[in-house]
CSV table of C-alpha atoms and ligand atoms in Angstrom, one decimal:
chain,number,residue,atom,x,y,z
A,1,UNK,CA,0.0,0.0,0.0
A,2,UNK,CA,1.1,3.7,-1.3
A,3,UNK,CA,0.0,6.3,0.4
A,4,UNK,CA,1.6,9.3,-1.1
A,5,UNK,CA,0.5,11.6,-3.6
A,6,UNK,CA,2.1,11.9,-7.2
A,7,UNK,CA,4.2,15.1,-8.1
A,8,UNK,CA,1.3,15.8,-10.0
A,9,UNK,CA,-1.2,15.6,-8.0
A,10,UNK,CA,0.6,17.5,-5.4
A,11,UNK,CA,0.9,20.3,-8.2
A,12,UNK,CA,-2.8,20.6,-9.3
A,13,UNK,CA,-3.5,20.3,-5.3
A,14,UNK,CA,-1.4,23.4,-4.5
A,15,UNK,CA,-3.2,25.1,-8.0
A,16,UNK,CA,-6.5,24.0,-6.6
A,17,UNK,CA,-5.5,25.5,-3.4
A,18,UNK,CA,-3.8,28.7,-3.7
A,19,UNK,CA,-7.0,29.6,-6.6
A,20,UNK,CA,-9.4,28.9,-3.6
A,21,UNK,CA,-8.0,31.1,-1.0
A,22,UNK,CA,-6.5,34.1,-3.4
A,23,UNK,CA,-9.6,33.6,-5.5
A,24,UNK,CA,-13.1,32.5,-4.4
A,25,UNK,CA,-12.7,32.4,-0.3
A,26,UNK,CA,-12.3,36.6,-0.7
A,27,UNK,CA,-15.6,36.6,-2.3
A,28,UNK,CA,-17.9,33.7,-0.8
A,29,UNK,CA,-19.7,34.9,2.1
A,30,UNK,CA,-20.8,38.1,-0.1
A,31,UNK,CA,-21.3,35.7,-3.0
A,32,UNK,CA,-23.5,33.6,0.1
A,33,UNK,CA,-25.2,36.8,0.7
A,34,UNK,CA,-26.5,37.4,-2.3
A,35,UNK,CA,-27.2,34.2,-3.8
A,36,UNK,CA,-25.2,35.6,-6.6
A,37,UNK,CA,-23.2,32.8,-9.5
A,38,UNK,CA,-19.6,34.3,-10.6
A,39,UNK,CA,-19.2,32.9,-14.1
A,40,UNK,CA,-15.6,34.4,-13.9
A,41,UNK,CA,-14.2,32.1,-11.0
A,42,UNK,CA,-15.7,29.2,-13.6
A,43,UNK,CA,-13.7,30.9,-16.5
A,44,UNK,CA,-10.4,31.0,-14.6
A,45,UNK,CA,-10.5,27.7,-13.5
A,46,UNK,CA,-10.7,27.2,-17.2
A,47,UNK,CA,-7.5,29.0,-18.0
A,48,UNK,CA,-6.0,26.9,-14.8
A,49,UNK,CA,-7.0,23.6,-16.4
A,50,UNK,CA,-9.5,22.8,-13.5
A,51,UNK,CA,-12.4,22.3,-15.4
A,52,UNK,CA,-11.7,19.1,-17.1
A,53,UNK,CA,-9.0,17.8,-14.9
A,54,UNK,CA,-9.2,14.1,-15.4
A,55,UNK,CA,-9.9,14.2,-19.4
A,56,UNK,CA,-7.3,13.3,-21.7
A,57,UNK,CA,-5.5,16.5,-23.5
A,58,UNK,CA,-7.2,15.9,-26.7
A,59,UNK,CA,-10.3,16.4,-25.4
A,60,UNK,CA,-9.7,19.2,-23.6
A,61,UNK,CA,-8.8,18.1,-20.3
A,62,UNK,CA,-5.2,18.1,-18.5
A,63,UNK,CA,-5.0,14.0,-18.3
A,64,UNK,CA,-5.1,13.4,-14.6
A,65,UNK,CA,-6.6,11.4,-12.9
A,66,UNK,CA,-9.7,11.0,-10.4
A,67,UNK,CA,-7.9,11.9,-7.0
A,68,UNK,CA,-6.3,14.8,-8.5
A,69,UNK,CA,-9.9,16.0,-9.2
A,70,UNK,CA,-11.6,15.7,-5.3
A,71,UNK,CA,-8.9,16.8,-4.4
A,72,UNK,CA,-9.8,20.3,-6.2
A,73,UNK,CA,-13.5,19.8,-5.1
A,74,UNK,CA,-12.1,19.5,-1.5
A,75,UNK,CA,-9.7,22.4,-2.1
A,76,UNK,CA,-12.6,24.9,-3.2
A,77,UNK,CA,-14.9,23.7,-0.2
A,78,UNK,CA,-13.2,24.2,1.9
A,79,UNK,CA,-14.1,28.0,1.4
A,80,UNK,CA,-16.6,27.9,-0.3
A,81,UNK,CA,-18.8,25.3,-1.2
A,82,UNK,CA,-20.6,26.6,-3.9
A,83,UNK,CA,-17.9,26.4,-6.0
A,84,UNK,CA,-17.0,23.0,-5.1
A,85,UNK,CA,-20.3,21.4,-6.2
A,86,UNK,CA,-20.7,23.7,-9.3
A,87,UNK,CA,-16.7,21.9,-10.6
A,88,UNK,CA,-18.4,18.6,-8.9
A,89,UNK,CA,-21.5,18.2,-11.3
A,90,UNK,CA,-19.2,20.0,-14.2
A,91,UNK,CA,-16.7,17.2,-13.6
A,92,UNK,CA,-18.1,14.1,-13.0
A,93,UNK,CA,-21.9,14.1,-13.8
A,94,UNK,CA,-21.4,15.6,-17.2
A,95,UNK,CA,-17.8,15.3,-18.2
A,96,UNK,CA,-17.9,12.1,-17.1
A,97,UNK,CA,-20.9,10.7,-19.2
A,98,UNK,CA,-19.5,12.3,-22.0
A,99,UNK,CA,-16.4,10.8,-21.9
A,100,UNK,CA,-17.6,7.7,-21.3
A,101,UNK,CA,-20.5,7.1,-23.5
A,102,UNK,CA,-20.1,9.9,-25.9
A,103,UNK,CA,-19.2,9.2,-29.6
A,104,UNK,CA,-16.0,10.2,-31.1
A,105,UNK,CA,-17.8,13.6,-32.7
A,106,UNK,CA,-19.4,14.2,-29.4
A,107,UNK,CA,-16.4,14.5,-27.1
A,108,UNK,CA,-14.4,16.5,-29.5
A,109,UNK,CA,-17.2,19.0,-30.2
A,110,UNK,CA,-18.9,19.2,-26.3
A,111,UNK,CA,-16.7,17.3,-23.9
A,112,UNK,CA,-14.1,19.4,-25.7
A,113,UNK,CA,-15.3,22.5,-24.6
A,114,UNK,CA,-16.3,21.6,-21.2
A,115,UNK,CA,-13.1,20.3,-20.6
A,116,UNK,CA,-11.9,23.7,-21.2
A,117,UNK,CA,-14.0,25.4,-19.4
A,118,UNK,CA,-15.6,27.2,-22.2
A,119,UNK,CA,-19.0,25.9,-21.5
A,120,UNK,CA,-20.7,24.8,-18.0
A,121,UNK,CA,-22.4,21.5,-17.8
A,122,UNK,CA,-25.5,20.7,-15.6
A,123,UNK,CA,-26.9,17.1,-15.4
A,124,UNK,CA,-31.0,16.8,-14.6
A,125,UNK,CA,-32.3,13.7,-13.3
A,126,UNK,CA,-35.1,15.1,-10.6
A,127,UNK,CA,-38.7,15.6,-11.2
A,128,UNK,CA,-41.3,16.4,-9.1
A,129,UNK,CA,-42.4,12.9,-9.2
A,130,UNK,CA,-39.0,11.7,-9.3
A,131,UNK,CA,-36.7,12.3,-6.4
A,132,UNK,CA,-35.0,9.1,-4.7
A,133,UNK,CA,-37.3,6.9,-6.8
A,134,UNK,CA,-35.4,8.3,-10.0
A,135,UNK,CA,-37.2,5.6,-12.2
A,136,UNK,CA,-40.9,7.4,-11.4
A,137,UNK,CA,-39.5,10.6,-13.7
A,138,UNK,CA,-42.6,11.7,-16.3
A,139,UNK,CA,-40.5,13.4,-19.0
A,140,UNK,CA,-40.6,12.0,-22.1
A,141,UNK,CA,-38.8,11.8,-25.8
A,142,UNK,CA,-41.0,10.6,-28.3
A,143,UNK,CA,-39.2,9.8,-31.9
A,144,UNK,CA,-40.3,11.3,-34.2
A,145,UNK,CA,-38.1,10.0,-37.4
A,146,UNK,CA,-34.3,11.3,-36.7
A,147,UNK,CA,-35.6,13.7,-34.1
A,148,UNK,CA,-37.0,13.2,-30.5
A,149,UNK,CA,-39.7,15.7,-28.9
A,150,UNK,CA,-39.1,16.4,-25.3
A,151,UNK,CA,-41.5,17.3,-22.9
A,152,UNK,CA,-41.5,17.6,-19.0
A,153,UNK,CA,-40.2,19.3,-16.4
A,154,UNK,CA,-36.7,19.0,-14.3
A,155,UNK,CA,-36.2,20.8,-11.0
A,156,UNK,CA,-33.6,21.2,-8.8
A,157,UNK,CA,-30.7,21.5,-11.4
A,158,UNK,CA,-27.3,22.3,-10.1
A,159,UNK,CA,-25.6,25.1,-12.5
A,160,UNK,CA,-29.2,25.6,-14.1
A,161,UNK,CA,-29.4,28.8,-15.7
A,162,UNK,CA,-25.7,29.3,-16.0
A,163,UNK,CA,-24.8,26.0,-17.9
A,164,UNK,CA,-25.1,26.2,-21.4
A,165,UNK,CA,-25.0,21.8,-21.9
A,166,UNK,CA,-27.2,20.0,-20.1
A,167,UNK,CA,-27.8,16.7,-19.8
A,168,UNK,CA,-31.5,15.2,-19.5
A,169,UNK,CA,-32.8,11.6,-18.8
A,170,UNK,CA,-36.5,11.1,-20.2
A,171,UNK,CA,-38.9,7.9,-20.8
A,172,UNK,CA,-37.9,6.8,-24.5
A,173,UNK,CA,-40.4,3.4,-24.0
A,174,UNK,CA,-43.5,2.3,-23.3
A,175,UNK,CA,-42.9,0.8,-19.8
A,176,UNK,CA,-41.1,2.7,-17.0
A,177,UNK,CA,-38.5,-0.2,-16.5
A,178,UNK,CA,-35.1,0.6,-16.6
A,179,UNK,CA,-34.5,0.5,-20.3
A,180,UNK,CA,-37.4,3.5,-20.9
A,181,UNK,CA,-35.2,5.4,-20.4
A,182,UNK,CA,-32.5,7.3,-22.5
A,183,UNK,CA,-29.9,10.4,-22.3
A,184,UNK,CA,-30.2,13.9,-24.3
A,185,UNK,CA,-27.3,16.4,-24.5
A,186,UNK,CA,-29.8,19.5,-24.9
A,187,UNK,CA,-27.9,22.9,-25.1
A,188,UNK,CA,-29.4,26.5,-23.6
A,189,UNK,CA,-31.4,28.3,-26.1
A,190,UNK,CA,-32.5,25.1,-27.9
A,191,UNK,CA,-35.9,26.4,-29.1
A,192,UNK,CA,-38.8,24.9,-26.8
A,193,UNK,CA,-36.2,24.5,-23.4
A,194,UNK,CA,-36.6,27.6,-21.3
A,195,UNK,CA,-35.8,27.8,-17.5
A,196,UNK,CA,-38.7,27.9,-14.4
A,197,UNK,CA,-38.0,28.6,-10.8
A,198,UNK,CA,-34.9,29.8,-8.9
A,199,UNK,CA,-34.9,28.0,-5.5
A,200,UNK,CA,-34.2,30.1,-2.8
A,201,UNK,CA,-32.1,27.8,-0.3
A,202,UNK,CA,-30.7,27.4,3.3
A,203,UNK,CA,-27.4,26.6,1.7
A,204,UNK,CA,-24.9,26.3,-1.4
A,205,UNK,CA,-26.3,29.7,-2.1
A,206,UNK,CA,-24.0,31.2,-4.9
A,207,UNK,CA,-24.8,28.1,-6.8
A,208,UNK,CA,-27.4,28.0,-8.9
A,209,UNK,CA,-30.2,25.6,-8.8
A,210,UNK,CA,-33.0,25.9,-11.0
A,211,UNK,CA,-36.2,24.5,-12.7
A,212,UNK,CA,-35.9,23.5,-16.6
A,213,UNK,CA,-38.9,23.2,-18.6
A,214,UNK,CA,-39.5,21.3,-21.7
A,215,UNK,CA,-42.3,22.4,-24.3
A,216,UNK,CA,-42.2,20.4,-27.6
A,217,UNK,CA,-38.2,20.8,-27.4
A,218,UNK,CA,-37.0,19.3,-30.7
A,219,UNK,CA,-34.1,17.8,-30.5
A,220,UNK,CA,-31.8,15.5,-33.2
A,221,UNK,CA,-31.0,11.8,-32.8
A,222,UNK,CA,-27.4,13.4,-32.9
A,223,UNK,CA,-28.5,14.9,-29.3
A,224,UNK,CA,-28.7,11.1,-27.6
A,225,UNK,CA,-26.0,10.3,-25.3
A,226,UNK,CA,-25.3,6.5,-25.4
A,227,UNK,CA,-27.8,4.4,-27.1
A,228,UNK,CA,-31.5,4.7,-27.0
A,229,UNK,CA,-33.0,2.9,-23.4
A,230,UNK,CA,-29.2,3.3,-21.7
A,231,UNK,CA,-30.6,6.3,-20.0
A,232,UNK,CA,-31.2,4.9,-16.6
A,233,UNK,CA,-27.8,2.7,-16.6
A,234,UNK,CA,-25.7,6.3,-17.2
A,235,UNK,CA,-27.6,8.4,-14.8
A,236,UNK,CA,-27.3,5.7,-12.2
A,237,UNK,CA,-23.5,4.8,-13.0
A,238,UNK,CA,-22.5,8.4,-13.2
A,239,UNK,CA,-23.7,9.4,-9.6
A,240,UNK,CA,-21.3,6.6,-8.6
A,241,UNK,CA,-18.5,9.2,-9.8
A,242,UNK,CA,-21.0,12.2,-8.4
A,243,UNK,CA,-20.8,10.8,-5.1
A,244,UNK,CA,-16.6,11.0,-4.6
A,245,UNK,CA,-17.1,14.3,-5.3
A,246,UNK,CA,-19.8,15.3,-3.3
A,247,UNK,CA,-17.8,13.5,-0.7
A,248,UNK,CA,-14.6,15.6,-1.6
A,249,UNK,CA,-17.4,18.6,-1.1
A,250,UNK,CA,-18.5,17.6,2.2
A,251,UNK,CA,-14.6,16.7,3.2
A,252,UNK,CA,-13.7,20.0,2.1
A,253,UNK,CA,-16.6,21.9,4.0
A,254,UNK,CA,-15.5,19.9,7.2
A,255,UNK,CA,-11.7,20.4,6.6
A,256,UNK,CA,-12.3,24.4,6.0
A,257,UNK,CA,-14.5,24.5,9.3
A,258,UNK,CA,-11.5,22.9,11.6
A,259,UNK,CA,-9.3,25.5,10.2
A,260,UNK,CA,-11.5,28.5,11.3
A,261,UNK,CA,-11.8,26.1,15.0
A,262,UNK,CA,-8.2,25.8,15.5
A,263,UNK,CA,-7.4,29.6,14.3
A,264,UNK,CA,-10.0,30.8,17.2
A,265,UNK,CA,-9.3,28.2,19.4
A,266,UNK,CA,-5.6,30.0,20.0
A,267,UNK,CA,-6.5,33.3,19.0
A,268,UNK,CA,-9.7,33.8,21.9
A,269,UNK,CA,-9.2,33.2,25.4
A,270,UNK,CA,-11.0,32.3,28.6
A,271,UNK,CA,-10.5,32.1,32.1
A,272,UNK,CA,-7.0,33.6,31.4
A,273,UNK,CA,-5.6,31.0,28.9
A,274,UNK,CA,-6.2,30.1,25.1
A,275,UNK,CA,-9.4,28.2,24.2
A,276,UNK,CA,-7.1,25.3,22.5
A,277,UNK,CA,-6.1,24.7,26.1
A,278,UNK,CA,-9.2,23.5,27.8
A,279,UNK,CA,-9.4,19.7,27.3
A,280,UNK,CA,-13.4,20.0,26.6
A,281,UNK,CA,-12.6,22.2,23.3
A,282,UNK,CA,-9.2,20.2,22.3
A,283,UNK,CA,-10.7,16.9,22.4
A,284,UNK,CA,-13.3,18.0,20.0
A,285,UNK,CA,-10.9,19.1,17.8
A,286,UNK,CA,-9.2,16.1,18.5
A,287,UNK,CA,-12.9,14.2,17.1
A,288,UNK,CA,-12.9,16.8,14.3
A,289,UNK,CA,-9.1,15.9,13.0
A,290,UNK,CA,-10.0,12.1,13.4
A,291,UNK,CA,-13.4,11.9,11.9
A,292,UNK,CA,-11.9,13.8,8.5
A,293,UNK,CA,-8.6,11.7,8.4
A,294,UNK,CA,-11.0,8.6,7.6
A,295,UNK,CA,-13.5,10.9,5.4
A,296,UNK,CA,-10.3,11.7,3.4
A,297,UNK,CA,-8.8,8.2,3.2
A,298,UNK,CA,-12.5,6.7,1.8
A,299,UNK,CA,-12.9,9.9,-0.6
A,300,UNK,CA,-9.6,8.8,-1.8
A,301,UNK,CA,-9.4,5.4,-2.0
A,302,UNK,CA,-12.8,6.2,-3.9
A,303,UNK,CA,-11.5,8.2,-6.8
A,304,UNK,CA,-8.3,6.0,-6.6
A,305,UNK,CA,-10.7,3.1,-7.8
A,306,UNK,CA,-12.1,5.1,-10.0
A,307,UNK,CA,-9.0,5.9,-11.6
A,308,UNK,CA,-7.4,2.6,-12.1
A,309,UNK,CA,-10.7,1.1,-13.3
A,310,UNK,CA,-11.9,-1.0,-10.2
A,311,UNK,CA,-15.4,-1.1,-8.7
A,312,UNK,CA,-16.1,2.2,-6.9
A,313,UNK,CA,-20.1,2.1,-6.5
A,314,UNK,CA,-19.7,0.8,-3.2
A,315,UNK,CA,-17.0,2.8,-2.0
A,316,UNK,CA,-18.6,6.2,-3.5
A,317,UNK,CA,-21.3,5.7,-1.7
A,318,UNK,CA,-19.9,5.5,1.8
A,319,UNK,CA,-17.3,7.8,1.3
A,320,UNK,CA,-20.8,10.1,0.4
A,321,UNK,CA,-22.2,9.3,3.8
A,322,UNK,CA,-19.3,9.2,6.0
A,323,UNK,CA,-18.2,12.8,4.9
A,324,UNK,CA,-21.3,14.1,4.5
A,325,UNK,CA,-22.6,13.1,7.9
A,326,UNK,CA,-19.0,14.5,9.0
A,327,UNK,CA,-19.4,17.3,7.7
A,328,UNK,CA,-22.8,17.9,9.5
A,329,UNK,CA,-21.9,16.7,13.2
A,330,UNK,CA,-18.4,19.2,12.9
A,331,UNK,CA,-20.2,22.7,11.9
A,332,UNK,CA,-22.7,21.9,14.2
A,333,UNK,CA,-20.2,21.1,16.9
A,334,UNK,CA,-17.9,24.1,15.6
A,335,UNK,CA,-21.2,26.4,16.0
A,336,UNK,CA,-20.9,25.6,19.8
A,337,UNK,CA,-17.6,26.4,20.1
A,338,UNK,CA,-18.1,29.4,18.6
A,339,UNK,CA,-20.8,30.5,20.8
A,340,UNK,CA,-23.0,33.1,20.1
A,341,UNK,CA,-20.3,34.4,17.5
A,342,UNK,CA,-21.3,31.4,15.8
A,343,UNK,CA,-24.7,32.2,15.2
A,344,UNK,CA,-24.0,35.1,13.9
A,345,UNK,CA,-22.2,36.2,10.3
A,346,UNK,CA,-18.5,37.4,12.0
A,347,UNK,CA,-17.1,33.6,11.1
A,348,UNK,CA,-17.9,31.1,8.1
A,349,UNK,CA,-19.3,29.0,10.4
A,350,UNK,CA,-22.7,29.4,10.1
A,351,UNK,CA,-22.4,29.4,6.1
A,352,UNK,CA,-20.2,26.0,6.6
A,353,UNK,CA,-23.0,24.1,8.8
A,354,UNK,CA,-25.9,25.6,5.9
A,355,UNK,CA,-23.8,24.3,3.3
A,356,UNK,CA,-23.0,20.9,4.4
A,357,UNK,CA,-26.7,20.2,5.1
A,358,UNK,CA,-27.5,19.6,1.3
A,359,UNK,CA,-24.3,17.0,0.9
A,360,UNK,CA,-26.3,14.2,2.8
A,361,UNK,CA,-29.4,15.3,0.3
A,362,UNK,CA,-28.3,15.8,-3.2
A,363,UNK,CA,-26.9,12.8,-5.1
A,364,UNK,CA,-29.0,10.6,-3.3
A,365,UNK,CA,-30.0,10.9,0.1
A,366,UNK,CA,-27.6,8.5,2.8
A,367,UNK,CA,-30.7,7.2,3.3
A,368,UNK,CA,-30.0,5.8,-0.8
A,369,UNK,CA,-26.7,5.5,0.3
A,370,UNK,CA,-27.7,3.2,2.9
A,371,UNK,CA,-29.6,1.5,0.3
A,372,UNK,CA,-27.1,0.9,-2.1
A,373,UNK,CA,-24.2,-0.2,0.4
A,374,UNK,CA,-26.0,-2.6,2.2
A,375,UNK,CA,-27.4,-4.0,-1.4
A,376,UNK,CA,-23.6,-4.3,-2.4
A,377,UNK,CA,-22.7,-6.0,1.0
A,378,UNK,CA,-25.6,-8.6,1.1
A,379,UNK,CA,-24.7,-9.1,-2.7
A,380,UNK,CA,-21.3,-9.6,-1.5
B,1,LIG,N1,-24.2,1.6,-12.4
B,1,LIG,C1,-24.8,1.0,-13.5
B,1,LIG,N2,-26.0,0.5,-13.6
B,1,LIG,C2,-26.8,0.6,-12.4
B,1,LIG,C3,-26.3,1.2,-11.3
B,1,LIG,C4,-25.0,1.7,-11.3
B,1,LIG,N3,-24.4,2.3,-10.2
B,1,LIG,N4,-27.2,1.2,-10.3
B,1,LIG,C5,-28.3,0.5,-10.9
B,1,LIG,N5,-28.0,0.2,-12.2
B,1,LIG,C6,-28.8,-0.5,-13.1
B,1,LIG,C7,-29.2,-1.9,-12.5
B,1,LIG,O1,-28.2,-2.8,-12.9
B,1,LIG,C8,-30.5,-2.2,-13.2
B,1,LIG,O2,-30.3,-2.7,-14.5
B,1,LIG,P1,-31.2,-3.9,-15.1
B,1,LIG,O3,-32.6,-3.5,-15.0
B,1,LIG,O4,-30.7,-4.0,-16.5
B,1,LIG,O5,-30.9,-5.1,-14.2
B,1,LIG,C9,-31.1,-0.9,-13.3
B,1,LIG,O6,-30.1,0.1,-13.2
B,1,LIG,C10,-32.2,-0.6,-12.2
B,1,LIG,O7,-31.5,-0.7,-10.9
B,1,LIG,P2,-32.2,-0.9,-9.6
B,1,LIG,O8,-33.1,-2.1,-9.8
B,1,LIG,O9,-31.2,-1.0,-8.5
B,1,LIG,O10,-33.2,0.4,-9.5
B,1,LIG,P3,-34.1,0.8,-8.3
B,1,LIG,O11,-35.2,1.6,-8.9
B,1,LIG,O12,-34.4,-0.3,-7.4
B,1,LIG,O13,-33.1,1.7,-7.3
B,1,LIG,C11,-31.9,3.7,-6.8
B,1,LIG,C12,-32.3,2.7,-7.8
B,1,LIG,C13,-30.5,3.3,-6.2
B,1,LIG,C14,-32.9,3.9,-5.6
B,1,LIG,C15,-31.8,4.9,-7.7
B,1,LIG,O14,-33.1,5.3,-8.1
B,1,LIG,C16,-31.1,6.1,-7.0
B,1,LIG,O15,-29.9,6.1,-7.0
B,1,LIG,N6,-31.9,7.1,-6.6
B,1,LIG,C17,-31.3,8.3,-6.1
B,1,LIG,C18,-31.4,9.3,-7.2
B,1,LIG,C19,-30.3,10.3,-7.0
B,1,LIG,O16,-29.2,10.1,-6.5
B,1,LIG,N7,-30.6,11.5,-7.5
B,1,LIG,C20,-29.6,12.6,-7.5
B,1,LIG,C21,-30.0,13.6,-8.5
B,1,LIG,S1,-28.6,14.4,-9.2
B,1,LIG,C22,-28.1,15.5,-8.0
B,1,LIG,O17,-28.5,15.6,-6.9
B,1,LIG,C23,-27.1,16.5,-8.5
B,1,LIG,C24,-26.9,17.7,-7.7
B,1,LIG,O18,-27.9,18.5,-7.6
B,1,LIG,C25,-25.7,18.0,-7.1
């Protein structure tokens, strides 16, 4: 067993890392404020090769691998986390499919540009009808000769708005089983696709999450991703990779709330002597370092798999729920620490402990993680 990093990804970790604090910390509790999307932070992540970190050069990417990337997502959580989960669902819902069941012509003329970070990507699988029980979606894509006609409505779509490809899983067959279903690359302006609700949320706030509508939207048999009733199979095999990185999200989110601990821990002091020094506050920091130590080793070893081609459904899905569930019990327990400062805006804390709420929702609930681990391990 290795444990070490790679030269390289100690280099795109350090990139990752110096963008996040010079870049998009400055910004995020403003950004948090006003619930307001900064397309530039996307675009120079572009020019810093962040975008499509684990794509191969001639598609755009930098030809890294899977670790390298949560290691970013963890790096940009862990001030703000907003950004992590716009480069998550960028990366590894879209990308991702793309570059795995894409043809030839569509990774060199989408993946291509996501890659690059020239275009956003947003991936909608949620209806109304459909939230944990993905199969009970209602959109459909009815052929019509080369051409499909979509109709339906998605909702709570990461990057919505802002992406300009997104890609949408609708009933292709006659029986909701799971090969109904099938995959569209649909881009923004494509005439009969226009955009509903903006949520207003607790947390993730300067991300975008929005409502697509679908009204007759034609689209070309040159638009399907994979083959026609594979829908269900990529949206299901692509959260595997969605889940290491709403892992790396939560990780991050926990890992940036321990540094704001620690840095008031020795900075304020009580009863005459740092806070650090009474044992109450340093074994929970103690509890804090421990419990992220093993959310970082399973996010890892998650993406590792990834990487080298093993099985990671498994391990995606409880690195998902350990972090995320980390990430919960540390902002709350930070909050305390922080005492009434912590409930109000003077620290990230309060912004940390909204934002890590939604990582044991989105992606599947760890209820669905649950689910899905414990059918692996009876399987097993
Ligand atoms: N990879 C490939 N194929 C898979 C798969 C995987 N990980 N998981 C399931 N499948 C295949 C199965 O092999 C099966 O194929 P066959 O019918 O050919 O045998 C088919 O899919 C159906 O699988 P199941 O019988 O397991 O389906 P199910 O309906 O019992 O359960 C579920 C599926 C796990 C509950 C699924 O519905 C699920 O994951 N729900 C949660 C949905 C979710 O995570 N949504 C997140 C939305 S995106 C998001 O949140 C992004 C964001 O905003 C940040």
């Amino acid at each position: 067993m290795f444990f070490d990093l790679s030269d390289k990804q100690k280099m795109i970790r350090s990139k990752a890392r110096e963008f996040a604090k010079s870049e998009v910390g400055p910004t995020a509790a403003q950004r948090d404020e006003e619930e307001r999307f900064d397309r530039g932070l996307f675009d120079k992540m572009g020019e810093l090769g962040l975008t499509g970190i684990p794509w191969p050069e001639r598609y755009g990417g930098i030809g890294a691998d899977y670790v390298s990337y949560v290691m970013a997502v963890e790096e940009l959580s862990r001030v703000c986390a907003s950004t992590g989960v716009m480069l998550s669902v960028h990366t590894s819902l879209v990308g991702w499919c793309l570059y795995t069941y894409g043809t030839e012509e569509q990774k060199r003329k989408i993946l291509r540009p996501i890659a690059q970070g020239k275009k956003l990507g947003a991936y909608s699988l949620t209806e109304s009808s459909s939230g944990s029980d993905a199969k009970a979606m209602r959109t459909t894509a009815t052929r019509d000769g080369s051409w499909y006609i979509l109709n339906g409505n998605k909702i709570f779509v990461t990057n919505g708005g802002e992406a300009e490809i997104y890609l949408v899983f609708a009933i292709t067959g006659a029986e909701q089983r799971s090969k109904g279903y099938s995959a569209f690359i649909i881009e923004r302006g494509t005439e009969g696709f226009t955009f509903g609700k903006k949520e207003k949320k607790l947390g993730i706030r300067s991300s975008p999450t929005l409502e697509l509508i679908f009204d007759n939207c034609r689209v070309s048999k040159g638009n399907l991703l994979g083959e026609e009733g594979e829908g269900f199979k990529i949206a299901m095999s692509a959260l595997d990779g969605g889940r290491c990185g709403i892992a790396a999200q939560a990780l991050g989110i926990a890992q940036g709330t321990l540094d704001t601990v620690i840095a008031f821990a020795n900075d304020r002091k009580e009863f005459g002597k740092p806070l650090g020094h009474r044992q109450a506050i340093a074994f929970k920091i103690a509890d804090m370092a421990t419990k992220i130590e093993a959310a970082r080793l399973l996010t890892y070893q998650a993406a590792w798999r990834e990487s080298i081609g093993l099985p990671y459904g498994k391990e995606a899905a409880i690195a998902k729920l350990f972090s995320s569930d980390t990430a919960m019990q540390i902002t709350m327990d930070a909050l305390q620490i922080f005492g009434e400062y912590g409930n109000t805006k003077a620290y990230p804390v309060e912004r940390f402990m909204r934002d890590a709420k939604v990582t044991q929702i989105y992606e599947g609930t760890n209820e669905i993680q649950r689910l899905v681990i414990s059918r692996m391990v009876l399987a097993d």
